[in-house]
C-alpha atoms as a printed R data frame, in Angstrom:
    type eleno elety resid chain resno       x       y       z
1   ATOM     1    CA   ILE     A     1  13.608  -0.858   1.866
2   ATOM     2    CA   ALA     A     2  14.957  -3.535  -0.061
3   ATOM     3    CA   THR     A     3  12.180  -3.201  -2.846
4   ATOM     4    CA   LEU     A     4  12.664   0.475  -2.990
5   ATOM     5    CA   LEU     A     5  16.581   0.085  -3.429
6   ATOM     6    CA   VAL     A     6  16.134  -2.631  -6.261
7   ATOM     7    CA   ALA     A     7  13.645  -0.106  -7.895
8   ATOM     8    CA   GLY     A     8  16.057   2.597  -7.732
9   ATOM     9    CA   GLY     A     9  19.110   0.769  -8.592
10  ATOM    10    CA   THR     A    10  17.355  -0.788 -11.791
11  ATOM    11    CA   THR     A    11  15.987   2.803 -12.822
12  ATOM    12    CA   LEU     A    12  19.409   4.182 -12.558
13  ATOM    13    CA   SER     A    13  20.850   1.261 -14.596
14  ATOM    14    CA   ALA     A    14  18.160   1.935 -17.303
15  ATOM    15    CA   PHE     A    15  18.924   5.756 -17.213
16  ATOM    16    CA   TRP     A    16  22.683   5.029 -18.173
17  ATOM    17    CA   ILE     A    17  21.982   2.267 -20.620
18  ATOM    18    CA   LEU     A    18  19.376   4.289 -22.525
19  ATOM    19    CA   ALA     A    19  21.741   7.411 -22.333
20  ATOM    20    CA   LEU     A    20  24.356   5.406 -24.259
21  ATOM    21    CA   ASN     A    21  21.978   3.790 -26.606
22  ATOM    22    CA   SER     A    22  20.189   7.320 -27.292
23  ATOM    23    CA   TRP     A    23  23.496   8.793 -27.907
24  ATOM    24    CA   MET     A    24  24.145   6.194 -30.735
25  ATOM    25    CA   GLN     A    25  20.726   6.993 -32.185
26  ATOM    26    CA   THR     A    26  21.089  10.629 -31.931
27  ATOM    27    CA   PRO     A    27  24.749  11.683 -31.138
28  ATOM    28    CA   ALA     A    28  25.303  15.156 -29.842
29  ATOM    29    CA   GLY     A    29  27.996  16.971 -27.796
30  ATOM    30    CA   TYR     A    30  30.993  15.425 -29.503
31  ATOM    31    CA   GLU     A    31  33.881  16.473 -31.974
32  ATOM    32    CA   ILE     A    32  35.818  14.017 -34.343
33  ATOM    33    CA   ILE     A    33  39.667  14.433 -34.289
34  ATOM    34    CA   ASP     A    34  41.689  12.113 -36.413
35  ATOM    35    CA   GLY     A    35  38.805   9.503 -36.825
36  ATOM    36    CA   ARG     A    36  38.157   9.406 -33.161
37  ATOM    37    CA   PHE     A    37  35.087  10.809 -31.052
38  ATOM    38    CA   HIS     A    38  35.816  13.235 -28.282
39  ATOM    39    CA   ALA     A    39  33.114  14.575 -26.002
40  ATOM    40    CA   THR     A    40  32.914  18.401 -25.906
41  ATOM    41    CA   ASP     A    41  29.703  18.703 -23.821
42  ATOM    42    CA   TRP     A    42  28.963  15.711 -21.449
43  ATOM    43    CA   TRP     A    43  25.575  17.132 -20.714
44  ATOM    44    CA   SER     A    44  24.784  17.092 -24.373
45  ATOM    45    CA   VAL     A    45  26.021  13.654 -24.568
46  ATOM    46    CA   VAL     A    46  23.971  12.385 -21.662
47  ATOM    47    CA   PHE     A    47  20.741  14.354 -22.438
48  ATOM    48    CA   ASN     A    48  20.938  14.003 -26.222
49  ATOM    49    CA   PRO     A    49  17.844  14.831 -28.431
50  ATOM    50    CA   SER     A    50  16.115  11.378 -27.909
51  ATOM    51    CA   PHE     A    51  16.971  10.335 -24.513
52  ATOM    52    CA   PRO     A    52  14.224  11.910 -22.657
53  ATOM    53    CA   TYR     A    53  11.730  10.227 -24.909
54  ATOM    54    CA   ARG     A    54  13.269   6.829 -24.873
55  ATOM    55    CA   LEU     A    55  13.809   6.991 -21.021
56  ATOM    56    CA   THR     A    56  10.133   7.811 -20.419
57  ATOM    57    CA   HIS     A    57   8.856   5.281 -23.036
58  ATOM    58    CA   LYS     A    58  11.206   2.384 -21.291
59  ATOM    59    CA   LEU     A    59  10.022   3.189 -17.659
60  ATOM    60    CA   LEU     A    60   6.431   3.141 -18.751
61  ATOM    61    CA   ALA     A    61   6.875  -0.151 -20.690
62  ATOM    62    CA   SER     A    62   8.471  -1.756 -17.402
63  ATOM    63    CA   ALA     A    63   5.297  -0.331 -15.482
64  ATOM    64    CA   LEU     A    64   2.991  -2.028 -17.938
65  ATOM    65    CA   THR     A    65   5.207  -5.194 -18.038
66  ATOM    66    CA   ALA     A    66   5.123  -5.517 -14.333
67  ATOM    67    CA   SER     A    67   1.427  -4.586 -13.902
68  ATOM    68    CA   PHE     A    68   0.197  -7.079 -16.601
69  ATOM    69    CA   LEU     A    69   2.475  -9.724 -14.946
70  ATOM    70    CA   VAL     A    70   0.840  -9.265 -11.523
71  ATOM    71    CA   ALA     A    71  -2.656  -8.923 -12.818
72  ATOM    72    CA   GLY     A    72  -2.295 -11.935 -15.293
73  ATOM    73    CA   VAL     A    73  -0.920 -14.308 -12.510
74  ATOM    74    CA   SER     A    74  -3.522 -13.139 -10.030
75  ATOM    75    CA   ALA     A    75  -6.156 -13.742 -12.915
76  ATOM    76    CA   TRP     A    76  -5.040 -17.213 -13.391
77  ATOM    77    CA   GLN     A    77  -5.110 -17.962  -9.726
78  ATOM    78    CA   LEU     A    78  -8.808 -17.200  -9.358
79  ATOM    79    CA   PRO     A    79 -10.465 -19.562 -11.565
80  ATOM    80    CA   LYS     A    80  -7.995 -22.270 -10.471
81  ATOM    81    CA   ARG     A    81  -9.039 -21.689  -6.925
82  ATOM    82    CA   THR     A    82  -5.601 -21.289  -5.657
83  ATOM    83    CA   ALA     A    83  -6.061 -17.459  -4.793
84  ATOM    84    CA   THR     A    84  -4.573 -16.332  -1.531
85  ATOM    85    CA   GLY     A    85  -5.486 -13.478   0.824
86  ATOM    86    CA   GLY     A    86  -3.710 -10.894  -1.428
87  ATOM    87    CA   THR     A    87  -4.772 -12.249  -4.838
88  ATOM    88    CA   ARG     A    88  -7.838  -9.813  -5.422
89  ATOM    89    CA   LYS     A    89  -5.612  -6.888  -4.175
90  ATOM    90    CA   ALA     A    90  -2.862  -7.584  -6.509
91  ATOM    91    CA   LEU     A    91  -5.333  -8.013  -9.421
92  ATOM    92    CA   ARG     A    92  -6.907  -4.712  -8.568
93  ATOM    93    CA   THR     A    93  -3.524  -2.894  -8.389
94  ATOM    94    CA   GLY     A    94  -2.350  -4.545 -11.535
95  ATOM    95    CA   VAL     A    95  -5.147  -3.621 -13.426
96  ATOM    96    CA   MET     A    96  -5.622   0.002 -12.229
97  ATOM    97    CA   VAL     A    97  -1.614   0.779 -12.829
98  ATOM    98    CA   ALA     A    98  -1.825  -0.598 -16.222
99  ATOM    99    CA   ALA     A    99  -5.061   1.340 -17.021
100 ATOM   100    CA   ILE     A   100  -3.353   4.628 -15.931
101 ATOM   101    CA   ALA     A   101   0.098   3.747 -17.465
102 ATOM   102    CA   ILE     A   102  -1.149   2.735 -21.025
103 ATOM   103    CA   PRO     A   103  -2.605   6.202 -22.166
104 ATOM   104    CA   LEU     A   104   0.465   7.721 -20.878
105 ATOM   105    CA   GLN     A   105   2.504   5.392 -22.920
106 ATOM   106    CA   ILE     A   106   0.614   6.372 -26.003
107 ATOM   107    CA   VAL     A   107   1.295   9.923 -25.348
108 ATOM   108    CA   ALA     A   108   5.005   9.341 -24.822
109 ATOM   109    CA   GLY     A   109   5.016   7.276 -28.210
110 ATOM   110    CA   ASP     A   110   3.644   9.918 -30.109
111 ATOM   111    CA   LEU     A   111   6.109  12.365 -28.707
112 ATOM   112    CA   HIS     A   112   9.089   9.653 -29.305
113 ATOM   113    CA   GLY     A   113   7.686   9.425 -32.981
114 ATOM   114    CA   LEU     A   114   7.796  12.995 -33.570
115 ATOM   115    CA   ASN     A   115  11.400  13.150 -32.338
116 ATOM   116    CA   THR     A   116  12.474  10.140 -34.627
117 ATOM   117    CA   LEU     A   117  10.907  11.671 -37.433
118 ATOM   118    CA   GLN     A   118  13.045  14.658 -36.922
119 ATOM   119    CA   HIS     A   119  16.129  12.866 -36.227
120 ATOM   120    CA   GLN     A   120  15.770   9.425 -38.032
121 ATOM   121    CA   PRO     A   121  13.590  10.068 -41.003
122 ATOM   122    CA   ALA     A   122  14.983   6.625 -42.758
123 ATOM   123    CA   LYS     A   123  13.623   4.508 -39.541
124 ATOM   124    CA   ILE     A   124  10.160   6.202 -39.911
125 ATOM   125    CA   ALA     A   125  10.015   5.540 -43.729
126 ATOM   126    CA   ALA     A   126  10.845   1.892 -42.959
127 ATOM   127    CA   ILE     A   127   8.343   1.724 -40.072
128 ATOM   128    CA   GLU     A   128   5.529   3.060 -42.196
129 ATOM   129    CA   GLY     A   129   6.652   1.393 -45.625
130 ATOM   130    CA   ILE     A   130   6.780   4.885 -47.217
131 ATOM   131    CA   TRP     A   131   8.745   4.251 -50.529
132 ATOM   132    CA   HIS     A   132   8.623   7.568 -52.018
133 ATOM   133    CA   THR     A   133   8.560  11.043 -50.716
134 ATOM   134    CA   GLU     A   134   4.951  12.355 -50.741
135 ATOM   135    CA   ARG     A   135   2.522  14.721 -49.265
136 ATOM   136    CA   GLY     A   136  -0.513  13.466 -47.357
137 ATOM   137    CA   ALA     A   137   1.272  10.071 -47.004
138 ATOM   138    CA   PRO     A   138  -1.245   7.278 -46.199
139 ATOM   139    CA   LEU     A   139  -1.170   5.365 -42.955
140 ATOM   140    CA   THR     A   140  -0.628   1.624 -43.732
141 ATOM   141    CA   LEU     A   141  -2.226  -0.490 -41.076
142 ATOM   142    CA   PHE     A   142  -1.230  -3.949 -42.549
143 ATOM   143    CA   GLY     A   143   0.485  -4.932 -45.725
144 ATOM   144    CA   TRP     A   144   3.370  -7.084 -47.008
145 ATOM   145    CA   PRO     A   145   6.413  -4.901 -47.542
146 ATOM   146    CA   ASP     A   146   8.179  -5.690 -50.842
147 ATOM   147    CA   GLU     A   147  11.623  -3.942 -50.534
148 ATOM   148    CA   LYS     A   148  12.973  -5.386 -53.864
149 ATOM   149    CA   ASN     A   149  10.033  -3.648 -55.819
150 ATOM   150    CA   ALA     A   150   9.671  -0.559 -53.458
151 ATOM   151    CA   ARG     A   151   6.161  -1.309 -52.675
152 ATOM   152    CA   THR     A   152   3.727  -2.679 -49.983
153 ATOM   153    CA   ASP     A   153   1.331  -5.486 -51.345
154 ATOM   154    CA   PHE     A   154  -2.224  -6.181 -50.020
155 ATOM   155    CA   ALA     A   155  -1.899  -2.664 -48.155
156 ATOM   156    CA   LEU     A   156  -4.854  -1.603 -46.010
157 ATOM   157    CA   GLN     A   157  -4.451   1.992 -45.860
158 ATOM   158    CA   ILE     A   158  -5.836   5.117 -44.004
159 ATOM   159    CA   PRO     A   159  -5.666   8.210 -46.650
160 ATOM   160    CA   LYS     A   160  -3.180  10.834 -45.269
161 ATOM   161    CA   GLY     A   161  -3.044   8.949 -41.936
162 ATOM   162    CA   ALA     A   162   0.709   8.726 -41.723
163 ATOM   163    CA   SER     A   163   1.130  12.435 -42.248
164 ATOM   164    CA   LEU     A   164  -1.556  13.298 -39.839
165 ATOM   165    CA   VAL     A   165  -0.221  10.759 -37.123
166 ATOM   166    CA   LEU     A   166   3.621  11.536 -37.674
167 ATOM   167    CA   ALA     A   167   3.687  15.096 -38.234
168 ATOM   168    CA   HIS     A   168   0.181  16.122 -36.952
169 ATOM   169    CA   ASP     A   169  -0.629  17.713 -40.515
170 ATOM   170    CA   ALA     A   170  -2.693  15.585 -42.958
171 ATOM   171    CA   ASP     A   171  -0.840  17.360 -45.966
172 ATOM   172    CA   ALA     A   172   2.645  17.259 -44.512
173 ATOM   173    CA   GLU     A   173   5.437  15.902 -46.666
174 ATOM   174    CA   LEU     A   174   7.118  12.568 -45.399
175 ATOM   175    CA   GLN     A   175  10.446  11.448 -46.758
176 ATOM   176    CA   GLY     A   176  10.364   8.102 -48.437
177 ATOM   177    CA   LEU     A   177  12.990   5.339 -48.628
178 ATOM   178    CA   ASN     A   178  14.200   6.613 -51.887
179 ATOM   179    CA   GLU     A   179  15.798   9.600 -50.211
180 ATOM   180    CA   PHE     A   180  18.303   7.130 -48.521
181 ATOM   181    CA   PRO     A   181  19.781   4.788 -51.094
182 ATOM   182    CA   GLY     A   182  21.923   2.366 -49.291
183 ATOM   183    CA   ALA     A   183  21.509   4.107 -45.889
184 ATOM   184    CA   HIS     A   184  18.024   2.891 -44.721
185 ATOM   185    CA   PRO     A   185  17.199  -0.082 -42.462
186 ATOM   186    CA   PRO     A   186  15.709  -3.497 -43.710
187 ATOM   187    CA   VAL     A   187  12.150  -2.798 -44.119
188 ATOM   188    CA   ALA     A   188  10.244  -5.864 -43.323
189 ATOM   189    CA   PRO     A   189  11.578  -6.538 -39.617
190 ATOM   190    CA   VAL     A   190  10.965  -2.685 -38.682
191 ATOM   191    CA   PHE     A   191   7.616  -2.707 -40.354
192 ATOM   192    CA   TRP     A   192   6.285  -5.759 -38.576
193 ATOM   193    CA   GLY     A   193   7.995  -5.053 -35.328
194 ATOM   194    CA   PHE     A   194   6.296  -1.819 -35.000
195 ATOM   195    CA   ARG     A   195   2.942  -3.314 -35.664
196 ATOM   196    CA   VAL     A   196   3.342  -5.953 -33.094
197 ATOM   197    CA   MET     A   197   4.291  -3.192 -30.607
198 ATOM   198    CA   VAL     A   198   1.315  -1.187 -31.309
199 ATOM   199    CA   GLY     A   199  -0.923  -4.095 -31.600
200 ATOM   200    CA   VAL     A   200  -0.052  -5.319 -28.198
201 ATOM   201    CA   GLY     A   201  -0.305  -1.928 -26.808
202 ATOM   202    CA   MET     A   202  -3.822  -1.545 -28.117
203 ATOM   203    CA   LEU     A   203  -4.832  -4.715 -26.408
204 ATOM   204    CA   MET     A   204  -3.316  -3.536 -23.225
205 ATOM   205    CA   LEU     A   205  -5.542  -0.342 -23.522
206 ATOM   206    CA   ALA     A   206  -8.574  -2.466 -24.163
207 ATOM   207    CA   VAL     A   207  -8.134  -5.285 -21.610
208 ATOM   208    CA   SER     A   208  -6.900  -2.903 -18.837
209 ATOM   209    CA   TRP     A   209  -9.544  -0.348 -19.402
210 ATOM   210    CA   PHE     A   210 -12.513  -2.968 -19.529
211 ATOM   211    CA   GLY     A   211 -11.034  -4.646 -16.374
212 ATOM   212    CA   ALA     A   212 -10.756  -1.117 -14.530
213 ATOM   213    CA   TRP     A   213 -14.402  -0.537 -15.644
214 ATOM   214    CA   GLN     A   214 -15.500  -3.658 -14.084
215 ATOM   215    CA   LEU     A   215 -13.618  -3.099 -10.819
216 ATOM   216    CA   VAL     A   216 -14.975   0.412 -10.398
217 ATOM   217    CA   LEU     A   217 -18.764  -0.700 -11.000
218 ATOM   218    CA   ARG     A   218 -18.315  -3.605  -8.692
219 ATOM   219    CA   LYS     A   219 -16.802  -1.140  -5.883
220 ATOM   220    CA   THR     A   220 -19.807   1.093  -6.530
221 ATOM   221    CA   ALA     A   221 -22.400  -1.687  -6.246
222 ATOM   222    CA   ARG     A   222 -20.920  -2.762  -2.928
223 ATOM   223    CA   GLN     A   223 -21.392   0.877  -1.677
224 ATOM   224    CA   ASP     A   224 -24.764   0.958  -3.063
225 ATOM   225    CA   PRO     A   225 -26.872  -2.256  -2.615
226 ATOM   226    CA   GLY     A   226 -29.501  -1.263  -4.956
227 ATOM   227    CA   LEU     A   227 -26.888  -1.702  -7.740
228 ATOM   228    CA   ALA     A   228 -25.839  -5.255  -6.929
229 ATOM   229    CA   ASP     A   229 -28.027  -6.869  -9.542
230 ATOM   230    CA   THR     A   230 -26.689  -4.742 -12.391
231 ATOM   231    CA   ALA     A   231 -23.005  -4.693 -11.600
232 ATOM   232    CA   PRO     A   232 -20.769  -7.013 -13.915
233 ATOM   233    CA   ARG     A   233 -19.338  -9.973 -12.324
234 ATOM   234    CA   PRO     A   234 -15.597 -10.876 -13.167
235 ATOM   235    CA   VAL     A   235 -16.683 -13.577 -15.568
236 ATOM   236    CA   ARG     A   236 -14.180 -16.266 -16.505
237 ATOM   237    CA   TRP     A   237 -13.426 -14.931 -20.126
238 ATOM   238    CA   THR     A   238 -12.341 -11.577 -18.454
239 ATOM   239    CA   LEU     A   239  -9.952 -13.211 -16.205
240 ATOM   240    CA   LEU     A   240  -8.659 -15.580 -18.914
241 ATOM   241    CA   ALA     A   241  -8.094 -12.280 -21.288
242 ATOM   242    CA   LEU     A   242  -5.884 -10.906 -18.259
243 ATOM   243    CA   ALA     A   243  -4.030 -14.271 -17.837
244 ATOM   244    CA   ALA     A   244  -3.338 -14.259 -21.636
245 ATOM   245    CA   MET     A   245  -1.948 -10.853 -21.260
246 ATOM   246    CA   THR     A   246   0.613 -11.923 -18.488
247 ATOM   247    CA   PHE     A   247   3.767 -11.788 -20.628
248 ATOM   248    CA   SER     A   248   2.370  -8.953 -23.143
249 ATOM   249    CA   GLY     A   249   4.693  -6.536 -21.730
250 ATOM   250    CA   TRP     A   250   7.863  -8.507 -22.732
251 ATOM   251    CA   VAL     A   251   6.267  -9.123 -26.286
252 ATOM   252    CA   ALA     A   252   5.692  -5.257 -26.761
253 ATOM   253    CA   THR     A   253   8.984  -4.244 -25.383
254 ATOM   254    CA   LEU     A   254  10.986  -6.911 -27.410
255 ATOM   255    CA   ALA     A   255   9.172  -5.743 -30.617
256 ATOM   256    CA   GLY     A   256  10.118  -2.267 -29.697
257 ATOM   257    CA   TRP     A   257  13.707  -2.963 -29.271
258 ATOM   258    CA   TYR     A   258  13.781  -4.610 -32.694
259 ATOM   259    CA   VAL     A   259  12.353  -1.451 -34.136
260 ATOM   260    CA   THR     A   260  14.883   0.658 -32.259
261 ATOM   261    CA   GLU     A   261  17.898  -1.268 -33.022
262 ATOM   262    CA   ILE     A   262  17.414  -2.759 -36.541
263 ATOM   263    CA   GLY     A   263  15.777   0.634 -37.419
264 ATOM   264    CA   ARG     A   264  19.127   2.286 -36.838
265 ATOM   265    CA   GLN     A   265  20.934   0.209 -39.393
266 ATOM   266    CA   PRO     A   266  23.001   0.436 -41.385
267 ATOM   267    CA   PHE     A   267  24.633   2.531 -38.766
268 ATOM   268    CA   ILE     A   268  26.035   1.767 -35.235
269 ATOM   269    CA   VAL     A   269  26.316   5.441 -34.646
270 ATOM   270    CA   TYR     A   270  23.614   6.958 -36.554
271 ATOM   271    CA   GLY     A   271  24.824   8.826 -39.568
272 ATOM   272    CA   LEU     A   272  28.324   8.533 -38.607
273 ATOM   273    CA   VAL     A   273  29.692   5.058 -38.285
274 ATOM   274    CA   ARG     A   274  28.401   2.107 -40.239
275 ATOM   275    CA   THR     A   275  27.852  -1.196 -38.510
276 ATOM   276    CA   ALA     A   276  30.146  -2.770 -41.179
277 ATOM   277    CA   ASP     A   277  33.134  -0.465 -40.137
278 ATOM   278    CA   VAL     A   278  33.152  -2.008 -36.544
279 ATOM   279    CA   VAL     A   279  32.483  -5.694 -37.182
280 ATOM   280    CA   ALA     A   280  35.105  -8.040 -35.460
281 ATOM   281    CA   PRO     A   281  37.113 -10.490 -37.805
282 ATOM   282    CA   HIS     A   282  35.365 -13.503 -36.348
283 ATOM   283    CA   ALA     A   283  34.629 -16.452 -38.514
284 ATOM   284    CA   SER     A   284  31.073 -17.108 -39.655
285 ATOM   285    CA   PRO     A   285  30.722 -20.424 -37.833
286 ATOM   286    CA   MET     A   286  32.073 -18.810 -34.679
287 ATOM   287    CA   VAL     A   287  29.421 -16.065 -34.852
288 ATOM   288    CA   GLY     A   288  26.725 -18.715 -35.537
289 ATOM   289    CA   ALA     A   289  27.771 -21.073 -32.688
290 ATOM   290    CA   THR     A   290  27.800 -18.201 -30.312
291 ATOM   291    CA   LEU     A   291  24.180 -16.944 -31.417
292 ATOM   292    CA   ALA     A   292  22.808 -20.516 -31.155
293 ATOM   293    CA   ALA     A   293  24.427 -20.764 -27.644
294 ATOM   294    CA   TYR     A   294  22.753 -17.601 -26.454
295 ATOM   295    CA   VAL     A   295  19.520 -18.450 -27.973
296 ATOM   296    CA   THR     A   296  19.493 -21.910 -26.385
297 ATOM   297    CA   LEU     A   297  20.189 -20.572 -22.956
298 ATOM   298    CA   TYR     A   298  17.744 -18.013 -23.153
299 ATOM   299    CA   VAL     A   299  14.995 -20.386 -24.267
300 ATOM   300    CA   LEU     A   300  15.883 -22.683 -21.306
301 ATOM   301    CA   LEU     A   301  15.807 -19.951 -18.813
302 ATOM   302    CA   LEU     A   302  12.508 -18.471 -20.226
303 ATOM   303    CA   THR     A   303  10.938 -21.898 -20.185
304 ATOM   304    CA   ALA     A   304  12.069 -22.502 -16.604
305 ATOM   305    CA   TYR     A   305  10.840 -19.123 -15.673
306 ATOM   306    CA   VAL     A   306   7.421 -19.496 -16.945
307 ATOM   307    CA   ALA     A   307   7.173 -22.959 -15.603
308 ATOM   308    CA   VAL     A   308   8.108 -21.878 -12.022
309 ATOM   309    CA   LEU     A   309   5.866 -18.872 -12.095
310 ATOM   310    CA   LYS     A   310   2.905 -21.313 -13.177
311 ATOM   311    CA   TYR     A   311   3.793 -23.887 -10.508
312 ATOM   312    CA   MET     A   312   3.966 -21.060  -7.836
313 ATOM   313    CA   ALA     A   313   0.588 -19.602  -8.970
314 ATOM   314    CA   GLU     A   314  -1.190 -22.916  -9.028
315 ATOM   315    CA   HIS     A   315   0.568 -24.176  -5.762
316 ATOM   316    CA   PRO     A   316   0.703 -21.072  -3.091
317 ATOM   317    CA   THR     A   317   2.426 -21.890   0.038
318 ATOM   318    CA   THR     A   318   0.392 -21.832   3.115
319 ATOM   319    CA   PRO     A   319   2.036 -20.373   6.216
320 ATOM   320    CA   ALA     A   320   2.662 -22.860   8.871
321 ATOM   321    CA   GLN     A   321   0.733 -22.381  11.817
322 ATOM   322    CA   ASP     A   322   2.679 -21.517  14.845
323 ATOM   323    CA   PRO     A   323   2.058 -23.597  17.896
324 ATOM   324    CA   PRO     A   324  -0.027 -21.865  20.468
325 ATOM   325    CA   VAL     A   325   1.796 -20.083  23.205
326 ATOM   326    CA   LEU     A   326   0.458 -21.242  26.578
327 ATOM   327    CA   HIS     A   327   0.876 -19.345  29.801
328 ATOM   328    CA   PRO     A   328   2.937 -21.192  32.324
329 ATOM   329    CA   ALA     A   329  -0.005 -21.487  34.721
330 ATOM   330    CA   ALA     A   330  -2.017 -23.224  31.988
331 ATOM   331    CA   VAL     A   331   0.794 -25.637  31.302
332 ATOM   332    CA   THR     A   332   0.870 -26.554  34.958
333 ATOM   333    CA   ALA     A   333  -2.699 -26.899  35.382
334 ATOM   334    CA   ARG     A   334  -2.726 -29.106  32.059
335 ATOM   335    CA   GLY     A   335   0.084 -31.275  33.729
336 ATOM   336    CA   ALA     A   336  -1.802 -31.587  37.019
């Protein structure tokens, strides 16, 4: 019951946080009177155009983060010979949940991309490094964005790939950054953040599906002894790959948030209120000191979290053996 309450509470929290953040990305259901925003339709405010996609994307990201954490810690315990009775079950659960969730996440991400192209084309242009409006835009897999000269150096591209992926039409016209002078995000962090997120996602797909394939074949072999010699064994490198992916969910999620929030710039409310218009009049040293304090605190917390998790995985507690309960007659006989 406690687990379900925590899961329900955090999901409800995510619902409202993402409703607010999504409204700042795709505002709806409002009017501006004397420079102030007033809600005219709360349903439209909450369920704004990007909210369903962001909520789905985030909840699936949370499922992937948790599943790789569980699978990774379990995979770490097996070669360390610190596995408990539930380790293998936890490993199977984590791998299978991840294998199911990652293709769903890819579909949700594609739908979210279509929505973003419609409502935030400048963000998409920065993500893909599309400098000038063009039809049949190529998909840049890797490259080095040079915002000053409006080009991507050392670009590895797939012809017409961006138009096909983003608009599902190889000849579709995509707006370039030249369409948004002074109103598009910084390109490099958005460009690279997106590639980190997608790259980690592809690793999740490969590792979880390979792990699930091994689990299915091994289960089949147990049911059919004739396959015992051909069934793959969970070799050490497979377990190490899962262990290496323990924190992959956080990496992908953090990269995704960088894309979302930096990609909104230079607006705090997209297309309506610029970030520069709401900056508080704090001195630069105060802002720098506050940022340094936050970074230091979170680095310490993260280090402690990983260290404790590693220690617990390598030193599992063994339940104490309860003393045997003797029947009174046995006690009497023993005393005699």
